[in-house]
Short mmCIF file of N, CA and C in Angstrom, two decimals:
data_model
loop_
_atom_site.label_atom_id
_atom_site.label_comp_id
_atom_site.label_asym_id
_atom_site.label_seq_id
_atom_site.Cartn_x
_atom_site.Cartn_y
_atom_site.Cartn_z
N MET A 1 13.26 108.74 13.93
CA MET A 1 12.19 110.52 13.58
C MET A 1 12.89 111.54 14.83
N LYS A 2 12.90 112.28 13.56
CA LYS A 2 13.73 113.68 13.91
C LYS A 2 12.17 114.75 13.77
N THR A 3 13.13 115.27 15.57
CA THR A 3 11.86 116.20 16.28
C THR A 3 12.87 117.17 16.96
N THR A 4 11.79 118.78 16.84
CA THR A 4 13.07 119.52 17.44
C THR A 4 12.49 120.54 18.71
N LEU A 5 13.56 120.64 20.04
CA LEU A 5 13.29 120.13 21.48
C LEU A 5 13.53 121.46 22.25
N ASP A 6 13.25 121.96 22.73
CA ASP A 6 13.69 123.30 23.12
C ASP A 6 13.54 122.45 24.90
N ILE A 7 15.74 122.16 24.80
CA ILE A 7 15.85 122.73 26.16
C ILE A 7 17.13 122.91 26.53
N ASN A 8 16.75 123.82 28.22
CA ASN A 8 17.96 124.26 28.71
C ASN A 8 19.37 124.44 28.61
N ASP A 9 20.02 125.02 28.26
CA ASP A 9 21.23 125.25 27.75
C ASP A 9 22.50 124.53 28.83
N GLN A 10 21.90 124.66 29.95
CA GLN A 10 22.90 124.20 30.95
C GLN A 10 22.18 122.68 30.82
N LEU A 11 21.51 121.90 31.04
CA LEU A 11 21.20 120.81 30.71
C LEU A 11 21.17 119.95 30.41
N LEU A 12 21.70 120.49 28.71
CA LEU A 12 21.91 120.26 27.96
C LEU A 12 23.20 119.54 27.32
N ALA A 13 24.13 120.80 27.89
CA ALA A 13 25.14 120.60 28.97
C ALA A 13 25.92 119.70 28.93
N ASP A 14 24.99 119.29 30.24
CA ASP A 14 25.37 117.89 31.01
C ASP A 14 24.82 116.91 30.82
N ALA A 15 24.13 116.86 29.59
CA ALA A 15 23.31 115.39 29.02
C ALA A 15 24.47 114.84 28.37
N LYS A 16 25.24 116.14 27.53
CA LYS A 16 26.02 115.67 26.61
C LYS A 16 27.24 115.40 26.95
N ALA A 17 27.65 116.18 28.61
CA ALA A 17 28.50 115.74 28.72
C ALA A 17 28.65 113.87 29.27
N LEU A 18 26.97 113.62 29.88
CA LEU A 18 27.06 112.52 30.47
C LEU A 18 27.53 111.43 29.04
N ALA A 19 26.71 112.09 28.21
CA ALA A 19 26.44 110.92 27.18
C ALA A 19 28.02 110.41 26.28
N ALA A 20 29.05 111.41 26.50
CA ALA A 20 30.34 111.96 26.38
C ALA A 20 31.29 110.88 26.97
N GLN A 21 30.47 110.81 28.88
CA GLN A 21 31.19 110.09 29.75
C GLN A 21 31.05 108.28 29.60
N GLN A 22 29.53 108.51 28.84
CA GLN A 22 29.41 106.93 29.22
C GLN A 22 29.78 106.61 27.96
N ARG A 23 29.91 106.63 26.95
CA ARG A 23 30.41 106.19 25.61
C ARG A 23 29.18 106.04 24.94
N THR A 24 28.64 107.29 24.83
CA THR A 24 27.53 106.36 23.79
C THR A 24 26.48 107.71 23.85
N THR A 25 25.97 107.76 22.24
CA THR A 25 24.83 109.47 21.91
C THR A 25 23.89 109.69 22.61
N LEU A 26 23.57 111.08 22.30
CA LEU A 26 22.92 111.92 23.10
C LEU A 26 21.19 111.58 22.67
N THR A 27 21.28 110.83 21.65
CA THR A 27 20.03 110.56 21.35
C THR A 27 19.77 109.59 22.67
N ARG A 28 20.38 108.71 22.45
CA ARG A 28 20.02 107.10 22.95
C ARG A 28 20.16 107.42 24.72
N LEU A 29 20.32 108.55 25.14
CA LEU A 29 20.67 108.95 26.57
C LEU A 29 19.15 109.79 26.96
N ILE A 30 18.60 110.52 25.81
CA ILE A 30 16.95 111.09 26.16
C ILE A 30 16.21 109.05 26.47
N GLU A 31 16.46 108.93 25.31
CA GLU A 31 15.63 107.72 25.05
C GLU A 31 16.02 106.61 26.10
N GLU A 32 16.61 106.56 26.46
CA GLU A 32 16.88 106.20 28.19
C GLU A 32 15.88 106.65 28.93
N GLY A 33 15.61 108.02 28.72
CA GLY A 33 15.23 109.16 29.77
C GLY A 33 13.65 108.41 30.27
N LEU A 34 13.33 109.22 28.07
CA LEU A 34 12.10 108.91 28.45
C LEU A 34 11.51 107.41 28.75
N GLN A 35 11.63 106.43 28.31
CA GLN A 35 11.78 105.32 28.27
C GLN A 35 11.93 104.95 29.91
N MET A 36 12.41 105.17 31.17
CA MET A 36 11.95 104.93 32.56
C MET A 36 11.60 106.03 32.75
N ARG A 37 10.92 106.88 32.19
CA ARG A 37 10.01 107.80 32.94
C ARG A 37 8.51 106.97 32.61
N LEU A 38 7.91 106.84 31.67
CA LEU A 38 7.15 105.52 30.68
C LEU A 38 6.96 104.48 31.40
N ARG A 39 7.66 104.55 32.07
CA ARG A 39 7.64 102.66 32.80
C ARG A 39 6.93 102.88 33.93
N ALA A 40 7.52 103.70 35.15
CA ALA A 40 8.03 104.93 35.82
C ALA A 40 5.96 105.07 36.20
N GLN A 41 5.27 105.64 35.10
CA GLN A 41 3.78 106.31 34.59
C GLN A 41 2.95 105.09 34.41
N SER A 42 3.00 103.93 33.89
CA SER A 42 2.71 102.32 33.42
C SER A 42 2.86 102.08 35.43
N GLY A 43 3.80 101.96 35.72
CA GLY A 43 4.14 100.88 37.30
C GLY A 43 3.61 101.58 37.78
N ALA A 44 3.05 103.10 38.08
CA ALA A 44 1.57 103.84 38.86
C ALA A 44 1.14 103.06 39.16
N ALA A 45 0.53 103.04 37.81
CA ALA A 45 -0.81 102.95 37.13
C ALA A 45 -1.27 101.73 38.04
N LYS A 46 -0.55 100.56 37.49
CA LYS A 46 -0.71 99.29 37.64
C LYS A 46 -0.54 98.94 39.24
N ALA A 47 0.37 99.72 40.35
CA ALA A 47 0.36 99.63 41.30
C ALA A 47 -1.18 99.22 42.13
N GLY A 48 -1.67 100.37 41.59
CA GLY A 48 -3.20 100.33 42.41
C GLY A 48 -3.29 99.85 43.46
N ARG A 49 -4.03 98.75 44.53
CA ARG A 49 -4.21 98.21 45.25
C ARG A 49 -3.11 97.45 45.41
N VAL A 50 -2.53 97.35 47.66
CA VAL A 50 -1.60 96.44 47.44
C VAL A 50 -1.54 95.29 48.65
N ARG A 51 -1.68 94.22 47.75
CA ARG A 51 -2.12 92.84 48.67
C ARG A 51 -0.54 92.49 49.86
N LEU A 52 -1.62 92.39 51.20
CA LEU A 52 -0.66 92.13 52.68
C LEU A 52 -0.34 91.53 52.61
N PRO A 53 0.98 90.55 52.58
CA PRO A 53 1.23 89.03 52.94
C PRO A 53 0.61 88.30 54.36
N VAL A 54 -0.26 87.64 54.40
CA VAL A 54 -1.01 87.16 55.98
C VAL A 54 -0.49 85.99 56.29
N PHE A 55 0.41 85.82 57.40
CA PHE A 55 0.81 84.43 58.04
C PHE A 55 -0.57 83.74 58.59
N LYS A 56 -0.21 82.18 57.74
CA LYS A 56 -1.71 81.47 58.50
C LYS A 56 -0.57 79.91 59.07
N GLY A 57 0.39 80.33 59.67
CA GLY A 57 0.93 78.93 60.31
C GLY A 57 0.69 79.05 61.29
N ARG A 58 1.27 78.20 62.22
CA ARG A 58 0.50 78.02 63.63
C ARG A 58 1.27 78.40 64.82
N GLY A 59 0.53 78.30 66.13
CA GLY A 59 1.66 78.56 67.13
C GLY A 59 0.87 79.58 67.62
N GLY A 60 1.95 81.11 67.44
CA GLY A 60 1.41 82.38 67.68
C GLY A 60 2.81 82.44 69.35
N LEU A 61 2.31 83.68 70.33
CA LEU A 61 3.09 84.00 71.47
C LEU A 61 4.46 83.22 71.88
N VAL A 62 4.92 83.24 72.54
CA VAL A 62 5.67 82.29 73.33
C VAL A 62 4.90 82.24 74.76
N ALA A 63 4.15 81.37 75.53
CA ALA A 63 3.69 81.51 76.67
C ALA A 63 4.58 82.27 77.38
N GLY A 64 4.00 83.24 78.76
CA GLY A 64 4.00 84.12 79.06
C GLY A 64 4.35 85.79 78.96
N VAL A 65 4.25 85.84 77.43
CA VAL A 65 4.88 87.26 77.06
C VAL A 65 3.26 87.59 76.67
N ASN A 66 3.35 88.46 77.03
CA ASN A 66 2.01 89.90 77.11
C ASN A 66 2.52 90.70 75.84
N PRO A 67 1.41 90.37 74.92
CA PRO A 67 2.02 91.51 73.81
C PRO A 67 0.90 92.46 73.68
N LEU A 68 0.65 92.60 74.74
CA LEU A 68 -0.17 94.26 75.20
C LEU A 68 0.91 95.34 75.45
N SER A 69 2.33 94.29 75.92
CA SER A 69 3.11 95.35 76.56
C SER A 69 4.54 95.04 76.03
N ASN A 70 5.37 96.45 75.20
CA ASN A 70 6.26 96.45 74.71
C ASN A 70 8.08 96.11 75.48
N LYS A 71 7.10 96.50 77.42
CA LYS A 71 8.38 95.78 77.25
C LYS A 71 8.20 94.62 77.15
N ALA A 72 7.81 93.53 77.82
CA ALA A 72 7.87 92.26 77.54
C ALA A 72 8.24 91.72 76.24
N LEU A 73 7.98 92.45 74.88
CA LEU A 73 8.06 92.20 73.36
C LEU A 73 9.20 91.76 73.14
N LEU A 74 9.67 93.41 74.04
CA LEU A 74 11.59 93.72 73.46
C LEU A 74 11.94 92.72 74.59
N LYS A 75 11.39 92.06 75.64
CA LYS A 75 12.66 90.92 76.16
C LYS A 75 12.50 89.90 75.31
N ALA A 76 10.96 89.59 75.30
CA ALA A 76 11.53 88.25 74.73
C ALA A 76 12.21 87.74 73.86
N LEU A 77 12.08 89.46 72.50
CA LEU A 77 13.49 89.62 70.77
C LEU A 77 14.41 88.85 71.72
N ASP A 78 15.00 89.68 72.94
CA ASP A 78 16.42 89.84 73.58
C ASP A 78 16.88 88.42 74.04
N ASP A 79 15.62 87.65 74.12
CA ASP A 79 15.85 86.41 74.77
C ASP A 79 16.31 85.46 73.67
N ASP A 80 15.62 85.68 73.10
CA ASP A 80 16.16 84.69 71.64
C ASP A 80 17.43 84.76 70.78
N ALA A 81 17.52 85.97 70.58
CA ALA A 81 19.54 86.95 70.02
C ALA A 81 20.12 85.78 71.50
#
């Protein structure tokens, strides 16, 4: 389908140069750009509510580690490495 667009002169020149560099047509470059924007738009609409993974395993903290102390947690991490 043919259509007419008003595009900024510099943007058009940059797009033509990129199309030539990638050995593709200006039409294909514009189509790819539109497809990317439309996919991003529909992806954002579908994203909605995010479910966070929850660990349901057993275990917990190592005995003697105070979970309210950053210093104790960092020390426990260093002991593991």
